[in-house]
GROMACS .gro file of C-alpha atoms in nm:
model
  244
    1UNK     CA    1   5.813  12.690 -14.378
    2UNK     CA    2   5.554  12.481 -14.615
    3UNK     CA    3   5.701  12.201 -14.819
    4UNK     CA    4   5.495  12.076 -15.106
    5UNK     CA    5   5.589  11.784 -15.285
    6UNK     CA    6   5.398  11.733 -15.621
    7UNK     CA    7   5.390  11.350 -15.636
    8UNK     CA    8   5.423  11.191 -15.984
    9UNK     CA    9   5.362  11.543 -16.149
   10UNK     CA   10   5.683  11.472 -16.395
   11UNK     CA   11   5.502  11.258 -16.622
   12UNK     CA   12   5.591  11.229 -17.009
   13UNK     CA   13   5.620  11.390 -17.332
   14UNK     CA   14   5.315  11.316 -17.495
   15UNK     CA   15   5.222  11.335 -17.877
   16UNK     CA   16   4.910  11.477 -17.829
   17UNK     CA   17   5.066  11.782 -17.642
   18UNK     CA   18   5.351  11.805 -17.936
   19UNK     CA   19   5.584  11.661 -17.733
   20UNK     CA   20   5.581  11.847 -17.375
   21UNK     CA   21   5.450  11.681 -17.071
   22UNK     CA   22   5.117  11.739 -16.891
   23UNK     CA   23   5.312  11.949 -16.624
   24UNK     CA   24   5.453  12.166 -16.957
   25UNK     CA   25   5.163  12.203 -17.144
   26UNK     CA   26   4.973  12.323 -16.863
   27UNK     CA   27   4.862  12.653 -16.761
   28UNK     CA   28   5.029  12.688 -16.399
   29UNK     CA   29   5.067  13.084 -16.288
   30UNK     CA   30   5.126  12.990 -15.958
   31UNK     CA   31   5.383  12.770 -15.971
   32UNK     CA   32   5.575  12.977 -16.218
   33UNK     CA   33   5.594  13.245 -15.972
   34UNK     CA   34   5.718  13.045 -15.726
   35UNK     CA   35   5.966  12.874 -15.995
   36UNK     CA   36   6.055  13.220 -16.106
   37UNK     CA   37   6.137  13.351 -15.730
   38UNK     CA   38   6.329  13.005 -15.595
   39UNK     CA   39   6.591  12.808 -15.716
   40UNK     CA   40   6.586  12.529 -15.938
   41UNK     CA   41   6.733  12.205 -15.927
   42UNK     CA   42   6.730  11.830 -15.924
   43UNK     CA   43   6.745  11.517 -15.693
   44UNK     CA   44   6.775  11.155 -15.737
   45UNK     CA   45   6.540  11.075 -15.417
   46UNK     CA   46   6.587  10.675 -15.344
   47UNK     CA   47   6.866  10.588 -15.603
   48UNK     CA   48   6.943  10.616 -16.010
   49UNK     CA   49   6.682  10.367 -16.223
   50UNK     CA   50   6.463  10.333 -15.930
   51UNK     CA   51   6.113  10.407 -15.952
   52UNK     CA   52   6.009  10.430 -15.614
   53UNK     CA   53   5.608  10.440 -15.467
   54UNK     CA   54   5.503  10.796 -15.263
   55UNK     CA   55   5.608  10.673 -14.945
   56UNK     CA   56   5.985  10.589 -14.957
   57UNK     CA   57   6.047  10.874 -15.226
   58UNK     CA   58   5.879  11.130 -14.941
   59UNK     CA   59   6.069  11.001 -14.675
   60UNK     CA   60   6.395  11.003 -14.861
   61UNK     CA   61   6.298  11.384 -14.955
   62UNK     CA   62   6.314  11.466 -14.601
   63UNK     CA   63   6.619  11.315 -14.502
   64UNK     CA   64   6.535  10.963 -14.365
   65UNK     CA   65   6.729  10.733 -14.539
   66UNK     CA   66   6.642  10.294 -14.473
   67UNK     CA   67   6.848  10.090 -14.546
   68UNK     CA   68   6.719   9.776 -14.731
   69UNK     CA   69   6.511   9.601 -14.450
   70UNK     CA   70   6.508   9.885 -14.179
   71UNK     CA   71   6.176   9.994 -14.374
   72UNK     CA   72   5.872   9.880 -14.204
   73UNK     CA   73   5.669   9.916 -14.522
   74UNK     CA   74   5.370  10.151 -14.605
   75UNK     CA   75   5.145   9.905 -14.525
   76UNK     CA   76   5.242   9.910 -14.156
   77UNK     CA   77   5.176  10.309 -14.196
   78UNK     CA   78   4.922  10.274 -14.332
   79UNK     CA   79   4.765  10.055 -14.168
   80UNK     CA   80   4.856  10.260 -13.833
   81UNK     CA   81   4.805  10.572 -14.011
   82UNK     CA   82   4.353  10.454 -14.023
   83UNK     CA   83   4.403  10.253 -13.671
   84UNK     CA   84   4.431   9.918 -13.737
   85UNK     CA   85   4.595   9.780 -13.420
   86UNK     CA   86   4.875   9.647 -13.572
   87UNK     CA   87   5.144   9.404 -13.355
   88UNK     CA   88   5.503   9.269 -13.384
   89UNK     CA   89   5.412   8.936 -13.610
   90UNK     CA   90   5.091   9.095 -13.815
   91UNK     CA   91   5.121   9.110 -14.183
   92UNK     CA   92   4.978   9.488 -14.304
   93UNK     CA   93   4.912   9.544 -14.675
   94UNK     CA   94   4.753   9.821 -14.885
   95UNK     CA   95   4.592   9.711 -15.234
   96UNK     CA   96   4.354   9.841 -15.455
   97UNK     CA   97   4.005   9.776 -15.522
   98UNK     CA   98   3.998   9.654 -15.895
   99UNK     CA   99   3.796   9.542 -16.201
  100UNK     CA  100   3.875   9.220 -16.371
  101UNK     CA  101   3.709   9.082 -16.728
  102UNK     CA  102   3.571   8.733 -16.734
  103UNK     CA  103   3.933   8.659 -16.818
  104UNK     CA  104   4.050   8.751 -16.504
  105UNK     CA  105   4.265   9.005 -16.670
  106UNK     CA  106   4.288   9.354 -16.470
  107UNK     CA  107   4.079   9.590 -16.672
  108UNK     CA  108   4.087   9.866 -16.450
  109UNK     CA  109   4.376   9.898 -16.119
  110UNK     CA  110   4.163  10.157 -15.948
  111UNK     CA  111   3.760  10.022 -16.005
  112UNK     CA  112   3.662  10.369 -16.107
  113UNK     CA  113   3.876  10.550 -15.862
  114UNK     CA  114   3.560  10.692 -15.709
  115UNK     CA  115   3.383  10.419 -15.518
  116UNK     CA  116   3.088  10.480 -15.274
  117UNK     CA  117   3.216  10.428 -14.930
  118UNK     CA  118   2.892  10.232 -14.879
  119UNK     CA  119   3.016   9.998 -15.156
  120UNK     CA  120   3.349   9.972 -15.002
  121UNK     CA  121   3.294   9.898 -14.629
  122UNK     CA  122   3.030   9.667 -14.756
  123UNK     CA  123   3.252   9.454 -14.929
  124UNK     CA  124   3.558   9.471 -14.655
  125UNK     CA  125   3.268   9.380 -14.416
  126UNK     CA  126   3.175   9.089 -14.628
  127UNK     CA  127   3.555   8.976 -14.691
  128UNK     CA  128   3.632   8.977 -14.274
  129UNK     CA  129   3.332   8.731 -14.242
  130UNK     CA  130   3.382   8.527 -14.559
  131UNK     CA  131   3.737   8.464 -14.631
  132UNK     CA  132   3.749   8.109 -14.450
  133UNK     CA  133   4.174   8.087 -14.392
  134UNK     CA  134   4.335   7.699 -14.360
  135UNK     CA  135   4.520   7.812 -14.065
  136UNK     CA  136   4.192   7.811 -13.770
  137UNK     CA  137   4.374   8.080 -13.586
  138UNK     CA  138   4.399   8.318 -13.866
  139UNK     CA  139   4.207   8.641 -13.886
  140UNK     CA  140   4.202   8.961 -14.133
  141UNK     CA  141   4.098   9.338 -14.116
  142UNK     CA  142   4.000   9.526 -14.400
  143UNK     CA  143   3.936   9.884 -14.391
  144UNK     CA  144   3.885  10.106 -14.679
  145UNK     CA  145   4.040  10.431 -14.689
  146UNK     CA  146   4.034  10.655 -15.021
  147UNK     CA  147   3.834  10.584 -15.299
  148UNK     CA  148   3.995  10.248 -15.447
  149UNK     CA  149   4.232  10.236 -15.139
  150UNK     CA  150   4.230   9.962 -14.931
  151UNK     CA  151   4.459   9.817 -14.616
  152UNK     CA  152   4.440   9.454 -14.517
  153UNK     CA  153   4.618   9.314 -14.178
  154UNK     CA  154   4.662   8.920 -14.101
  155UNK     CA  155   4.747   8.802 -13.840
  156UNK     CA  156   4.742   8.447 -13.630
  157UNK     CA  157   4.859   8.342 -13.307
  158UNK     CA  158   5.021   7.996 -13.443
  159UNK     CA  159   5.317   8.181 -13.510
  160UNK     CA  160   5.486   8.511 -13.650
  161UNK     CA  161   5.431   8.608 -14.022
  162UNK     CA  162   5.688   8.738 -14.262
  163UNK     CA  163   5.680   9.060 -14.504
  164UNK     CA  164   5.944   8.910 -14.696
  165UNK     CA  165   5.705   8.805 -14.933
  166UNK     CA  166   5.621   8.974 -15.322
  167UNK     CA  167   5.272   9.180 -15.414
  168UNK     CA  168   5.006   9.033 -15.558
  169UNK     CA  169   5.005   9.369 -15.756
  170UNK     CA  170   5.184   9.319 -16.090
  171UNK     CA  171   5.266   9.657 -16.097
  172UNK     CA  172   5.484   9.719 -15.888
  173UNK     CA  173   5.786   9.470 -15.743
  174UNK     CA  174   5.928   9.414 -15.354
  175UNK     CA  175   6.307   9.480 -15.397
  176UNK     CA  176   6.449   9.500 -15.036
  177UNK     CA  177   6.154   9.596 -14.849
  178UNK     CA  178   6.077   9.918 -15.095
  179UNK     CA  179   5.776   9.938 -15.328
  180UNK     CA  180   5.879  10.008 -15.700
  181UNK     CA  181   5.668  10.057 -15.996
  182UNK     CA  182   5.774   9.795 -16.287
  183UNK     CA  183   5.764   9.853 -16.640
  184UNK     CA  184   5.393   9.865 -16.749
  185UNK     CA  185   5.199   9.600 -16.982
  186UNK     CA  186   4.881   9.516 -17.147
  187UNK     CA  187   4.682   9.213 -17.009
  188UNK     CA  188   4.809   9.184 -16.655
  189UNK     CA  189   4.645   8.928 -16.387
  190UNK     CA  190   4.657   8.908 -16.039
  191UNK     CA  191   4.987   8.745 -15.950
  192UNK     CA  192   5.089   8.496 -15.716
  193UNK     CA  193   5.248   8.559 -15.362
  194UNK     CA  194   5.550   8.426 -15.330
  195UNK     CA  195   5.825   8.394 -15.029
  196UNK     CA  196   6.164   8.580 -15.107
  197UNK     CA  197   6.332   8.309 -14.871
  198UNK     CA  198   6.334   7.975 -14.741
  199UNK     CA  199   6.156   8.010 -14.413
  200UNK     CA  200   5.855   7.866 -14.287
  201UNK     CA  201   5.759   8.211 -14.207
  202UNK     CA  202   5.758   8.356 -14.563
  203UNK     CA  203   5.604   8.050 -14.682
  204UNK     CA  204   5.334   8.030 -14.460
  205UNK     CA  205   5.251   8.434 -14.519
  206UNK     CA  206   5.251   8.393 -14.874
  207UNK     CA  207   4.997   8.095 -14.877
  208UNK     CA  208   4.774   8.267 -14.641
  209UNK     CA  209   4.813   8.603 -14.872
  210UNK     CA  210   4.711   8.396 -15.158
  211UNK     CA  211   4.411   8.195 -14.954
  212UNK     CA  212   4.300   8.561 -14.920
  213UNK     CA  213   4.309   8.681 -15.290
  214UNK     CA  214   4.158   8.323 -15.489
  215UNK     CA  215   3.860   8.359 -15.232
  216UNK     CA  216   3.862   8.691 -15.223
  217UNK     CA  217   3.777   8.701 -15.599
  218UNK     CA  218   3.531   8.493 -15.561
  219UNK     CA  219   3.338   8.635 -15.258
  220UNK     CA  220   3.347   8.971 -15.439
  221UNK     CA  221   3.182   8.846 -15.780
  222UNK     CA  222   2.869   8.669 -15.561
  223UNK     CA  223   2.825   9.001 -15.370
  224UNK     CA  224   2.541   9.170 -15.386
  225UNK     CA  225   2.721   9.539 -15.397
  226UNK     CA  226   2.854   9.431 -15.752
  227UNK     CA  227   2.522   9.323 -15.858
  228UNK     CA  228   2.400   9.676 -15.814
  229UNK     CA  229   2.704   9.851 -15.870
  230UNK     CA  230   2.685   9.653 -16.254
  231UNK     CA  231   2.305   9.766 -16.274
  232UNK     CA  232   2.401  10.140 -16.220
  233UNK     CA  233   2.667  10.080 -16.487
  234UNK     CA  234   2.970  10.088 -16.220
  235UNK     CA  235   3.336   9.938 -16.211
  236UNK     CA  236   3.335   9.633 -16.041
  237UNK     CA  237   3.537   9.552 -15.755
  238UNK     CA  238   3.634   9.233 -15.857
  239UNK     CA  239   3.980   9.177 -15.678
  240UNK     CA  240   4.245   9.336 -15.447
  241UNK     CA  241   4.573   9.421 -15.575
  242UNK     CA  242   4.819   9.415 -15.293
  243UNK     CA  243   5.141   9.547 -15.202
  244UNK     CA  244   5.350   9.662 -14.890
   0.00000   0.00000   0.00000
């Protein structure tokens, strides 16, 4: 058997296309035929008004279903998933690499989408040697993956950190361990970690998350990648957006 799963293809009626979505408007032979020979239906995959990210949606579509916290979070898979050793106690995010005006506003969530590995392992290299962390014990891991993708793990030996924390990534909220997308806006900024509870745990995770972004920012606009990337009129990669 071969399952495909077109992720996101839905999309919206559009003007431009007098009123039919990309998916509509487009010339697609192939999957006609294989419309025209199956069956036809529809799903709610996580739950009515949600708008979950890939990974829950896919995992719901073949028949896991976590509850609430159960859900380790894609940034434990991923991170896994490129071999980050990864521990009982680690934090594991994924972000993207992404442009920000003078303003700090987010002018572009993916940096050009297409960035050089070069560029990116160059600045993850120079983000695991620069970010300086209040907490002595405290050490990060970034690794690239695809294009503007990006996985980050923390982790410290003073004690065990928390993913009950929220994204960094104003695009998308935390809501009981499960990624999903938030109703979109003009002029976003990098947000703010915050804890979702009262611990010391959450709190600590979220400061250290947010040690990592405000120097992160600024160890990014000093590099010397970004210098050339602006000279060969290139996206910056000005900030990570992250999320679990």
């Amino acid at each position: 058997m071969i399952y495909v799963l077109l992720d996101g293809v839905g999309d919206l009626p559009h003007p431009d296309l007098d009123g039919k979505t990309p998916l509509e408007a487009a010339k697609t032979p192939t999957l006609d035929k294989i419309a025209s020979n199956g069956v036809i239906g529809e799903v709610i995959s996580v739950g009515k008004g949600i708008a979950p990210e890939s990974d829950i949606a896919v995992f719901n579509m073949l028949g896991y279903k976590f509850e609430h916290e159960d859900y380790a979070g894609r940034g434990v898979i991923e991170a896994i998933g490129v071999g980050i050793d990864f521990k009982n106690g680690d934090l594991a995010l994924r972000g993207n690499f992404s442009t920000l005006n003078e303003e700090e506003i987010i002018t572009d969530r993916r940096a050009g989408r297409q960035i050089a590995k070069e560029d990116a392992d160059g600045i993850a290299k120079e983000l695991e040697e620069k970010v300086k962390f209040s907490d002595p014990d405290t050490r990060i891991v970034v690794v690239p993956t695809i294009g503007h993708r990006v996985t980050i793990r923390i982790r410290t030996s003073s004690q065990k950190l928390s993913s009950r924390i929220t994204n960094t990534d104003p695009a998308y909220s935390n809501i009981g361990g499960m990624g999903v997308a938030k109703s979109g806006g003009d002029f976003l900024k990098i947000e703010k970690c915050l804890p979702l509870d009262d611990t010391e745990s959450s709190k600590f995770t979220a400061k250290l998350v947010n040690e990592f972004s405000e120097q992160s920012i600024q160890i990014m606009k000093e590099s010397e990648i970004n210098k050339k990337r602006k000279e060969q009129n290139k996206k910056q990669l000005s900030c990570i957006l992250l999320r679990d």
